[in-house]
Coordinates of C-alpha atoms in Angstrom, one line a residue:
M7 CA 48.3 -24.2 102.7
Y8 CA 45.5 -21.5 103.1
S9 CA 45.7 -18.2 101.4
R10 CA 45.8 -14.8 103.2
I11 CA 44.1 -11.5 102.3
L12 CA 46.7 -8.9 101.6
S13 CA 46.2 -5.7 103.4
I14 CA 44.1 -2.9 101.6
H15 CA 45.9 -0.4 103.5
S16 CA 49.3 -1.2 102.1
R17 CA 48.3 -2.2 98.5
L18 CA 45.7 0.5 97.5
A19 CA 46.2 3.5 100.2
H20 CA 46.6 5.8 97.0
S21 CA 43.2 4.9 95.7
R22 CA 41.2 4.6 98.8
S23 CA 39.2 7.7 98.0
A24 CA 38.2 6.5 94.6
Y25 CA 36.5 3.4 96.0
N26 CA 34.9 5.2 99.0
G27 CA 31.1 4.6 99.1
F28 CA 31.4 2.1 96.2
L29 CA 33.0 -0.9 98.2
K30 CA 31.1 -1.9 101.5
R31 CA 33.1 -3.8 103.7
S32 CA 31.7 -7.5 104.8
P33 CA 33.1 -10.1 107.1
S34 CA 32.9 -12.6 104.1
S35 CA 33.4 -10.5 100.8
Y36 CA 33.2 -7.1 99.0
I37 CA 29.6 -6.0 98.5
I38 CA 28.6 -3.5 96.0
P39 CA 25.5 -1.5 97.2
R40 CA 22.4 -2.4 95.1
T41 CA 21.2 0.5 92.7
S42 CA 17.7 1.7 92.8
S43 CA 15.5 0.3 90.3
R44 CA 13.8 3.7 89.8
S45 CA 14.9 5.9 87.0
T46 CA 17.4 8.3 87.9
S47 CA 16.4 10.8 85.0
S48 CA 13.0 12.3 84.7
T49 CA 13.9 13.2 81.2
P50 CA 11.2 11.8 78.8
A51 CA 12.2 9.2 76.3
S52 CA 11.6 11.2 73.4
R53 CA 14.2 13.7 74.4
P54 CA 17.3 11.4 74.5
S55 CA 19.8 14.3 74.0
E56 CA 19.0 15.4 77.3
T57 CA 19.5 12.0 79.1
N58 CA 21.5 12.1 82.4
Y59 CA 24.5 9.7 81.6
L60 CA 26.1 10.3 85.0
P61 CA 24.6 7.5 87.0
Y62 CA 25.7 5.3 84.3
V63 CA 29.1 6.3 84.5
L64 CA 29.2 6.2 88.2
L65 CA 27.7 2.6 88.0
A66 CA 30.7 1.8 85.6
L67 CA 33.2 3.2 87.8
A68 CA 31.6 1.4 90.6
S69 CA 31.9 -2.0 88.8
G70 CA 35.4 -1.4 87.8
A71 CA 36.4 -0.4 91.4
A72 CA 34.6 -3.4 92.7
G73 CA 36.4 -5.8 90.1
Y74 CA 39.8 -4.2 90.7
A75 CA 39.3 -4.7 94.4
A76 CA 38.4 -8.3 94.0
S77 CA 41.5 -9.0 92.1
S78 CA 43.8 -6.7 94.0
F79 CA 42.5 -7.3 97.6
I80 CA 41.9 -10.9 97.9
A81 CA 44.8 -13.4 97.4
P82 CA 44.5 -17.0 96.1
T83 CA 42.9 -19.1 98.6
S84 CA 46.0 -21.2 99.1
Q85 CA 47.7 -18.4 100.9
L86 CA 45.1 -17.8 103.8
S87 CA 46.1 -18.7 107.4
P88 CA 44.2 -21.3 109.0
S89 CA 43.7 -19.1 112.0
E90 CA 41.9 -16.4 110.2
H91 CA 38.0 -16.4 110.5
T92 CA 35.2 -14.0 110.8
F93 CA 33.3 -15.3 113.7
G94 CA 31.6 -13.1 116.1
S95 CA 32.8 -12.0 119.6
P96 CA 31.6 -13.2 122.8
A97 CA 29.6 -9.8 122.9
D98 CA 28.2 -10.7 119.3
Y99 CA 27.0 -14.1 120.6
G100 CA 25.4 -12.5 123.8
R101 CA 23.4 -10.1 121.3
A102 CA 22.5 -13.2 119.3
I103 CA 21.0 -15.0 122.0
V104 CA 19.1 -11.9 123.3
E105 CA 17.6 -11.8 119.6
L106 CA 17.0 -15.4 119.5
K107 CA 14.9 -15.2 122.9
S108 CA 13.0 -12.2 121.7
T109 CA 12.2 -13.6 118.3
F110 CA 10.8 -16.7 119.7
A111 CA 9.4 -15.1 123.1
D112 CA 5.7 -16.2 122.2
R113 CA 6.6 -19.9 122.3
D114 CA 8.1 -21.5 125.6
G115 CA 11.1 -23.7 125.0
V116 CA 12.3 -22.8 121.6
I117 CA 15.4 -21.1 122.9
T118 CA 17.3 -22.3 125.8
T119 CA 20.8 -21.6 127.7
D120 CA 20.0 -24.2 130.3
P121 CA 23.6 -25.8 131.2
D122 CA 22.3 -29.3 131.2
E123 CA 20.9 -28.8 127.7
L124 CA 24.0 -27.4 126.4
R125 CA 26.0 -30.1 128.0
I126 CA 23.8 -32.9 126.5
H127 CA 24.0 -31.4 123.1
G128 CA 27.6 -30.9 123.2
H129 CA 28.7 -34.2 124.6
S130 CA 28.5 -37.6 123.1
S131 CA 29.3 -41.0 124.7
H132 CA 29.7 -42.6 121.3
D133 CA 33.1 -40.9 120.4
H134 CA 36.3 -40.4 121.9
H135 CA 37.8 -37.5 120.2
H136 CA 39.9 -34.8 121.8
G137 CA 38.2 -31.9 123.4
E138 CA 34.7 -31.3 124.0
S139 CA 33.2 -27.6 123.0
P140 CA 29.7 -26.9 124.6
H141 CA 27.3 -24.7 122.4
S142 CA 26.3 -21.4 123.7
V143 CA 22.5 -21.9 123.1
V144 CA 20.2 -24.5 121.9
A145 CA 17.3 -23.7 119.5
Y146 CA 14.4 -26.3 119.0
P147 CA 12.9 -24.9 115.8
E148 CA 9.4 -26.4 114.7
S149 CA 9.5 -25.3 111.1
T150 CA 11.3 -24.2 108.1
E151 CA 10.4 -20.7 108.9
D152 CA 11.8 -21.1 112.4
V153 CA 15.2 -22.4 111.0
V154 CA 15.2 -19.4 108.6
K155 CA 14.9 -16.9 111.6
I156 CA 17.7 -18.8 113.5
V157 CA 20.1 -18.6 110.5
K158 CA 19.5 -15.1 110.0
I159 CA 20.4 -14.1 113.3
A160 CA 23.4 -16.3 113.5
S161 CA 24.6 -14.9 110.0
K162 CA 24.1 -11.3 111.7
H163 CA 26.0 -12.0 114.5
R164 CA 28.6 -14.4 112.9
M165 CA 27.5 -17.2 115.1
P166 CA 28.5 -21.0 114.1
I167 CA 25.5 -23.3 113.8
T168 CA 25.5 -27.1 114.5
P169 CA 22.6 -29.1 113.3
Y170 CA 21.5 -31.9 115.6
S171 CA 18.6 -34.6 115.7
G172 CA 19.3 -38.3 116.5
A173 CA 22.6 -37.9 118.2
T174 CA 23.6 -41.3 116.9
N175 CA 26.7 -39.9 115.3
L176 CA 30.1 -41.6 116.0
E177 CA 32.6 -39.2 114.6
G178 CA 31.9 -36.1 116.5
H179 CA 29.6 -34.6 113.8
T180 CA 27.3 -32.5 116.6
R181 CA 30.1 -31.1 118.6
G182 CA 30.2 -27.2 119.0
H183 CA 32.7 -24.8 117.9
S184 CA 35.6 -23.7 120.2
S185 CA 34.2 -20.2 120.4
G186 CA 30.6 -21.2 121.1
G187 CA 27.5 -21.2 118.9
I188 CA 24.0 -22.1 118.3
C189 CA 23.0 -25.8 118.2
V190 CA 19.8 -26.3 115.9
D191 CA 18.1 -29.3 117.3
I192 CA 15.4 -30.4 114.7
S193 CA 14.6 -33.6 116.7
G194 CA 11.1 -31.9 117.2
M195 CA 10.4 -31.5 113.5
N196 CA 9.3 -35.2 113.4
K197 CA 6.1 -35.3 111.5
I198 CA 5.1 -37.3 108.3
L199 CA 3.5 -34.7 106.0
E200 CA 2.4 -36.8 102.9
I201 CA 2.3 -40.6 102.0
H202 CA 2.0 -41.5 98.5
E203 CA 1.4 -45.2 98.3
A204 CA 0.8 -45.4 94.7
D205 CA 4.1 -43.5 93.9
S206 CA 6.0 -45.4 96.8
D207 CA 7.4 -42.4 98.6
L208 CA 6.9 -40.4 101.5
V209 CA 7.3 -36.6 102.7
C210 CA 8.7 -36.0 106.2
Q211 CA 10.3 -33.6 108.3
P212 CA 13.9 -34.3 109.2
G213 CA 13.6 -35.3 112.8
L214 CA 11.5 -38.2 112.0
G215 CA 13.3 -41.6 112.6
W216 CA 13.4 -44.4 110.2
V217 CA 12.2 -46.9 112.7
E218 CA 9.1 -44.6 113.2
V219 CA 8.6 -44.3 109.4
N220 CA 8.3 -48.1 109.3
D221 CA 6.3 -48.5 112.3
T222 CA 3.7 -46.0 110.8
L223 CA 3.7 -47.6 107.5
K224 CA 2.9 -51.1 109.0
E225 CA 0.3 -49.5 111.3
K226 CA -1.5 -48.1 108.3
G227 CA -1.5 -51.4 106.6
I228 CA 0.6 -49.9 103.6
P229 CA 3.1 -52.8 102.4
L230 CA 6.0 -50.4 101.8
F231 CA 9.1 -49.5 104.0
F232 CA 12.2 -47.4 104.0
P233 CA 14.9 -49.8 103.7
L234 CA 18.0 -47.8 104.9
D235 CA 18.6 -49.0 108.4
P236 CA 21.6 -47.6 110.6
A237 CA 21.2 -47.3 114.3
P238 CA 17.7 -47.5 115.5
G239 CA 17.8 -43.8 116.8
A240 CA 18.8 -42.4 113.4
T241 CA 16.8 -39.5 111.9
I242 CA 16.0 -39.0 108.3
G243 CA 17.7 -35.7 108.3
G244 CA 20.9 -37.1 110.0
M245 CA 20.7 -40.1 107.5
L246 CA 20.6 -38.0 104.7
S247 CA 23.5 -35.8 106.1
T248 CA 25.9 -38.5 107.0
G249 CA 25.4 -40.6 103.7
C250 CA 24.3 -43.5 105.9
S251 CA 23.3 -47.1 104.9
G252 CA 23.2 -50.2 107.1
T253 CA 22.7 -54.1 106.9
N254 CA 20.3 -53.7 104.0
A255 CA 22.7 -52.0 101.7
V256 CA 23.8 -54.8 99.8
R257 CA 20.3 -55.4 98.4
Y258 CA 19.0 -51.7 98.5
G259 CA 22.2 -49.6 98.4
T260 CA 23.0 -46.5 100.3
A261 CA 21.8 -42.9 101.0
K262 CA 23.9 -41.9 97.9
G263 CA 21.4 -44.0 95.7
E264 CA 18.1 -42.7 94.8
W265 CA 16.4 -43.2 98.3
F266 CA 16.3 -39.4 99.0
L267 CA 14.2 -38.0 96.1
N268 CA 14.4 -34.3 97.2
A269 CA 15.2 -32.2 100.2
T270 CA 14.1 -28.7 101.3
V271 CA 17.1 -26.9 102.7
V272 CA 17.8 -23.7 104.5
L273 CA 21.0 -22.3 103.2
P274 CA 23.6 -20.2 105.3
N275 CA 22.1 -16.9 103.8
G276 CA 18.6 -17.9 105.1
Q277 CA 17.5 -18.8 101.4
V278 CA 15.1 -21.8 101.4
I279 CA 15.6 -24.4 98.3
K280 CA 13.9 -27.5 97.4
T281 CA 16.4 -29.5 95.3
R282 CA 14.1 -31.0 92.9
R283 CA 10.6 -32.1 92.2
R284 CA 9.0 -35.4 93.4
S285 CA 9.3 -37.5 90.1
R286 CA 11.2 -40.9 90.7
K287 CA 13.8 -39.7 88.2
S288 CA 15.1 -36.4 86.6
S289 CA 18.0 -35.5 84.3
A290 CA 17.2 -31.9 84.5
G291 CA 20.4 -29.9 85.8
F292 CA 22.9 -30.7 88.6
D293 CA 21.9 -33.2 91.1
V294 CA 21.7 -30.8 93.8
T295 CA 20.0 -33.3 96.3
K296 CA 23.4 -35.3 96.3
L297 CA 25.3 -32.2 97.2
F298 CA 23.7 -32.2 100.7
I299 CA 23.9 -36.2 101.2
G300 CA 27.2 -36.8 103.0
A301 CA 27.8 -32.8 103.6
E302 CA 27.0 -33.3 107.5
G303 CA 25.2 -30.0 107.7
T304 CA 28.1 -27.8 106.3
L305 CA 26.2 -26.6 103.6
G306 CA 22.6 -26.2 104.8
I307 CA 20.0 -27.5 107.3
I308 CA 17.6 -30.0 105.8
T309 CA 13.9 -29.0 107.0
E310 CA 11.9 -31.5 104.9
V311 CA 12.6 -34.7 102.8
T312 CA 11.0 -36.8 100.2
I313 CA 12.0 -40.5 100.6
R314 CA 11.3 -43.4 98.3
L315 CA 9.8 -46.6 99.6
A316 CA 10.2 -50.2 98.8
P317 CA 7.8 -53.0 98.9
V318 CA 7.9 -55.2 102.1
L319 CA 8.8 -58.8 101.1
P320 CA 8.9 -62.1 102.8
T321 CA 12.3 -62.7 104.5
N322 CA 13.9 -65.4 106.4
V323 CA 17.3 -65.7 108.2
A324 CA 19.8 -68.1 108.4
V325 CA 23.4 -68.4 110.2
V326 CA 26.5 -70.4 109.2
Q327 CA 29.9 -70.8 110.7
F328 CA 33.3 -70.9 108.8
P329 CA 36.9 -71.8 109.9
N330 CA 38.1 -68.2 109.2
V331 CA 37.3 -65.0 108.0
R332 CA 38.8 -65.4 104.4
N333 CA 36.6 -68.7 103.8
A334 CA 33.5 -66.6 104.9
T335 CA 34.2 -63.7 102.7
E336 CA 35.0 -65.9 99.6
A337 CA 31.7 -67.6 100.4
V338 CA 29.9 -64.2 100.3
V339 CA 31.3 -63.2 96.9
D340 CA 30.1 -66.6 95.7
I341 CA 26.6 -66.3 97.1
L342 CA 26.1 -62.9 95.6
N343 CA 27.1 -64.0 92.2
Q344 CA 24.5 -66.8 92.4
G345 CA 21.9 -64.0 91.8
V346 CA 19.6 -65.3 94.6
G347 CA 17.4 -63.0 97.0
I348 CA 19.8 -61.7 99.5
Q349 CA 18.7 -58.7 101.6
C350 CA 21.5 -58.7 104.0
I351 CA 24.9 -60.8 104.5
E352 CA 26.9 -59.9 107.6
L353 CA 30.1 -61.2 108.7
V354 CA 30.8 -61.4 112.4
D355 CA 33.8 -62.8 113.9
D356 CA 34.6 -65.4 116.8
V357 CA 35.2 -62.6 119.3
F358 CA 31.5 -61.1 118.5
M359 CA 30.3 -64.8 118.9
K360 CA 31.9 -64.9 122.3
A361 CA 30.5 -61.4 123.3
T362 CA 27.1 -62.6 122.2
N363 CA 27.4 -65.5 124.6
I364 CA 28.6 -63.4 127.4
Y365 CA 26.0 -60.7 126.8
G366 CA 23.2 -63.4 127.8
Q367 CA 20.4 -61.9 125.9
S368 CA 20.2 -64.6 123.1
K369 CA 18.1 -67.7 123.1
R370 CA 20.8 -69.8 122.1
R371 CA 24.5 -70.6 122.9
W372 CA 26.4 -69.9 119.7
P373 CA 29.7 -71.7 118.3
E374 CA 32.5 -69.0 118.8
K375 CA 33.6 -69.1 115.2
D376 CA 33.6 -66.7 112.3
S377 CA 30.0 -66.5 111.1
L378 CA 27.6 -65.4 108.4
F379 CA 24.1 -63.9 109.3
M380 CA 22.2 -63.7 106.2
K381 CA 18.5 -62.5 105.5
F382 CA 17.0 -63.9 102.6
Q383 CA 14.3 -62.0 100.6
G384 CA 11.6 -63.3 98.0
P385 CA 8.0 -63.0 97.0
T386 CA 6.9 -66.5 98.1
P387 CA 8.0 -69.2 100.7
Q388 CA 9.1 -71.3 97.8
S389 CA 11.5 -68.8 96.5
L390 CA 12.9 -68.1 100.2
K391 CA 13.3 -72.2 100.3
E392 CA 15.2 -72.2 96.9
T393 CA 17.6 -69.3 98.2
A394 CA 18.3 -71.2 101.3
D395 CA 19.2 -74.3 99.4
I396 CA 21.5 -72.6 97.1
V397 CA 23.2 -70.6 99.8
K398 CA 23.6 -73.6 102.2
K399 CA 25.3 -75.5 99.2
V400 CA 27.7 -72.5 98.5
A401 CA 28.7 -72.4 102.1
Q402 CA 29.6 -75.8 102.2
R403 CA 31.8 -75.5 99.2
H404 CA 33.9 -72.9 101.4
G405 CA 34.0 -74.8 104.6
G406 CA 30.7 -73.6 106.2
T407 CA 29.1 -75.8 108.9
G408 CA 26.1 -75.6 111.2
F409 CA 24.0 -73.9 108.7
E410 CA 20.8 -73.1 110.6
L411 CA 17.6 -71.5 108.9
A412 CA 14.8 -70.0 110.9
R413 CA 11.7 -72.1 111.1
N414 CA 9.2 -69.2 111.7
Q415 CA 9.2 -65.5 111.8
Q416 CA 9.7 -65.3 115.5
E417 CA 12.7 -67.5 115.3
A418 CA 14.0 -65.3 112.5
N419 CA 13.4 -62.2 114.5
D420 CA 15.5 -63.6 117.4
L421 CA 18.3 -64.8 115.1
W422 CA 18.7 -61.1 113.8
T423 CA 18.3 -59.4 117.1
D424 CA 21.5 -61.2 118.0
R425 CA 23.3 -59.7 115.2
K426 CA 21.7 -56.1 115.9
N427 CA 22.8 -56.3 119.6
A428 CA 26.4 -55.9 118.4
H429 CA 27.1 -52.7 120.4
Y430 CA 26.0 -53.9 123.6
A431 CA 27.5 -57.4 123.4
G432 CA 30.6 -56.1 122.6
L433 CA 30.8 -54.1 125.8
A434 CA 30.1 -57.1 127.7
L435 CA 33.5 -58.8 127.0
I436 CA 35.4 -56.5 129.5
E437 CA 33.5 -55.2 132.4
N438 CA 33.3 -51.3 132.8
A439 CA 35.1 -51.1 129.3
K440 CA 34.2 -48.3 126.8
G441 CA 34.2 -49.1 123.0
W442 CA 35.8 -47.0 120.3
P443 CA 33.4 -47.9 117.4
T444 CA 34.7 -47.0 113.8
D445 CA 34.4 -48.4 110.3
V446 CA 36.1 -48.6 106.9
C447 CA 35.3 -50.1 103.5
V448 CA 37.3 -51.8 100.8
P449 CA 36.4 -53.8 97.5
I450 CA 34.8 -56.9 98.8
S451 CA 37.9 -59.3 97.6
R452 CA 40.2 -57.3 100.0
L453 CA 38.0 -57.7 103.0
P454 CA 39.8 -60.7 104.3
D455 CA 43.2 -59.1 104.2
L456 CA 42.0 -56.1 106.0
V457 CA 40.0 -58.0 108.7
Q458 CA 43.1 -60.4 109.2
Q459 CA 45.6 -57.5 109.5
T460 CA 43.5 -55.7 112.0
K461 CA 42.9 -58.5 114.2
E462 CA 46.5 -59.3 114.1
D463 CA 47.4 -55.6 115.0
L464 CA 45.0 -55.5 117.8
A465 CA 46.2 -58.8 119.2
S466 CA 49.7 -57.4 119.1
I467 CA 48.9 -54.4 121.4
G468 CA 46.7 -56.5 123.8
L469 CA 43.2 -54.8 122.9
V470 CA 40.1 -56.7 122.2
S471 CA 37.6 -55.8 119.5
P472 CA 34.7 -57.6 118.0
I473 CA 34.6 -57.3 114.3
V474 CA 31.1 -57.1 112.5
G475 CA 30.9 -56.3 108.7
H476 CA 28.4 -55.6 106.0
A477 CA 30.2 -58.2 103.9
G478 CA 28.3 -57.9 100.9
D479 CA 29.6 -54.1 100.7
G480 CA 33.3 -54.7 102.1
N481 CA 32.4 -52.5 105.0
F482 CA 33.1 -53.5 108.3
H483 CA 33.0 -52.3 112.0
A484 CA 35.5 -52.5 114.9
H485 CA 34.4 -51.9 118.5
I486 CA 37.9 -51.4 120.2
L487 CA 37.6 -51.9 123.9
F488 CA 39.8 -50.0 126.5
Q489 CA 39.7 -49.2 130.4
T490 CA 42.6 -46.8 130.8
D491 CA 44.0 -43.6 129.4
E492 CA 46.8 -45.4 127.9
E493 CA 44.7 -48.2 126.4
E494 CA 42.6 -45.4 124.8
A495 CA 45.8 -43.9 123.3
L496 CA 46.4 -47.3 121.9
A497 CA 43.0 -47.6 120.4
R498 CA 43.2 -44.2 118.7
Q499 CA 46.6 -45.4 117.1
A500 CA 45.0 -48.6 116.1
V501 CA 42.1 -46.9 114.3
H502 CA 44.5 -44.7 112.3
R503 CA 46.5 -47.8 111.2
M504 CA 43.2 -49.5 110.3
V505 CA 42.3 -46.4 108.2
K506 CA 45.5 -46.3 106.4
R507 CA 45.2 -49.9 105.5
A508 CA 41.9 -49.6 104.1
I509 CA 42.9 -46.7 101.9
D510 CA 45.9 -48.7 100.7
L511 CA 43.7 -51.4 99.7
D512 CA 41.9 -48.9 97.6
G513 CA 39.0 -48.4 100.1
T514 CA 37.8 -45.5 102.1
C515 CA 38.1 -44.1 105.7
T516 CA 34.5 -44.5 106.4
G517 CA 31.6 -46.8 104.6
E518 CA 28.7 -45.2 106.7
H519 CA 29.6 -43.3 109.8
G520 CA 30.8 -40.2 107.9
V521 CA 33.6 -37.9 108.6
G522 CA 32.9 -35.5 111.2
I523 CA 36.0 -34.5 112.8
G524 CA 37.1 -38.1 113.5
K525 CA 38.1 -38.9 109.8
R526 CA 38.8 -35.6 108.2
E527 CA 42.6 -35.9 108.4
Y528 CA 42.3 -38.7 105.9
L529 CA 40.2 -37.2 103.2
T530 CA 43.3 -35.7 101.2
E531 CA 45.1 -39.0 101.1
E532 CA 41.8 -41.0 100.0
L533 CA 40.3 -38.3 97.3
G534 CA 43.3 -36.2 96.3
E535 CA 44.3 -32.5 96.7
G536 CA 42.1 -31.6 93.6
T537 CA 38.9 -33.0 94.9
I538 CA 39.6 -31.6 98.5
E539 CA 40.0 -28.1 96.8
L540 CA 36.7 -28.5 94.9
M541 CA 35.1 -29.4 98.3
K542 CA 36.4 -26.2 99.7
T543 CA 35.5 -24.2 96.8
I544 CA 31.8 -25.5 97.1
K545 CA 31.8 -24.7 100.8
R546 CA 33.0 -21.2 100.4
A547 CA 30.6 -20.5 97.7
V548 CA 27.6 -21.7 99.8
D549 CA 28.6 -20.7 103.2
P550 CA 31.1 -17.7 102.7
L551 CA 31.0 -16.9 106.5
G552 CA 32.0 -20.5 107.4
L553 CA 29.2 -20.7 109.9
F554 CA 27.6 -24.0 109.2
N555 CA 29.1 -26.9 111.3
P556 CA 32.4 -25.6 111.1
G557 CA 35.4 -27.9 111.3
K558 CA 33.3 -31.1 110.2
V559 CA 34.1 -32.9 107.2
L560 CA 36.9 -30.1 106.3
F561 CA 39.0 -28.6 108.8
C562 CA 37.7 -25.1 109.6
L563 CA 38.2 -23.1 106.5
P564 CA 38.9 -19.4 106.8
V565 CA 36.8 -17.3 104.8
L566 CA 37.7 -14.4 102.3
S567 CA 37.1 -11.1 103.7
V568 CA 38.3 -7.5 102.8
L569 CA 40.2 -6.3 105.8
R570 CA 39.1 -3.1 107.6

């Protein structure tokens, strides 16, 4: 339960005059006026007997008054009503928009209230969560300084801010607040600022896509790449903010590894911080960079990032079929324990393989069986062949058949493209269907139980869903298809049951999609009340007005304020 603020009028009416002038009211907190740094006494230091002590007495009284006010006026946070907030009124928002347009009047297109722009930024065809709230205005900053100006105006008028970049999110991360707000679209901040080939890192703006990063490095003949590989349209800022990963995670880990060395962040008060230096490692203080990884824009807006790069190594692709998901997953565990060069190992079920055949973009017709798509990695052709031989033998021990190894790079690309076409191939299963994409993650050994139970659940309610999993991480995705409102309701309930099963198996409600508004109801069960309270405490400390992406990750938090 949230805490509520006890009324000043009823608690301390008898002492109101004592604090008048010392305690300024603020929408978010009590504020003590800054005292002047200039001396309040003109008495020379050599004449201490004539020192005027009145300012010091007044300052002491002010400090005591503020401290008493803090303890007496503000109840514990557990008593605050969820409905209490300090967002501005429609008139406040109107004034904010006028000020935004005036501030950026020297540049066209930075600020817009065009209805089409508002609709595009407030709507996503990738998720089906209830209710859509359009933004009041969209801002297109071009620099950190622009973001600071926008944030300060938002703070002044108490207007919510929602960061936006690649728009590939699946859990409603970029939806606006119900009262309106500013959508800060950083997609135009998409430049590479520095490349340090010798250090294997790169400094860029947050609107740059990971695909563009790797394409640029390849064009420049630099044999490095950024290995995190979520949706092709994902940008560096969004990837950091959602704690992303992708098919390469079994070899390179996730965003919460050391792939983001530092970030420049605009905080809710307009302050700009850089989370650390560019060195490969540091044990100096808190790991502030990771505070923002997975925070989904609720603590700050990313304006610059240093990312770590990895060497490009030769790869090859193989596919093998299994009699069922359990055999395939047991083979995955065995393969990983061989210590061979595995970059990716992807589980796809029989429904996915059928979808791939129907989609018609593949250059072959696939056996419609549970399968593994694998990408091998090694420094030489001989190392790749050795890995393939070992993996083939392990797969056969677990009932694997039809092992196929790409004969050249083009064939490898074609095989892997079939895996990467999962989203659109899935939609081909049912004409005019919509898909509900979701993900969960469990310990690898529990993945067969989770997949089997989910498939049985979906079959029992008559819904179809391809299953695609990053099997080396225990992370799997369902893409539940529906056509009617009734089927959509069934899909929503099925997602709920799938998440509950994952948590019961000591897993997580999301392995890589993030929380947004779609998974926030599961966080307390997964993380525990103590962890959630700590997250709330951090949120209130960094964003006391609650303006940054409100309602994402955590439900909208009320902010502590002294009532008028």
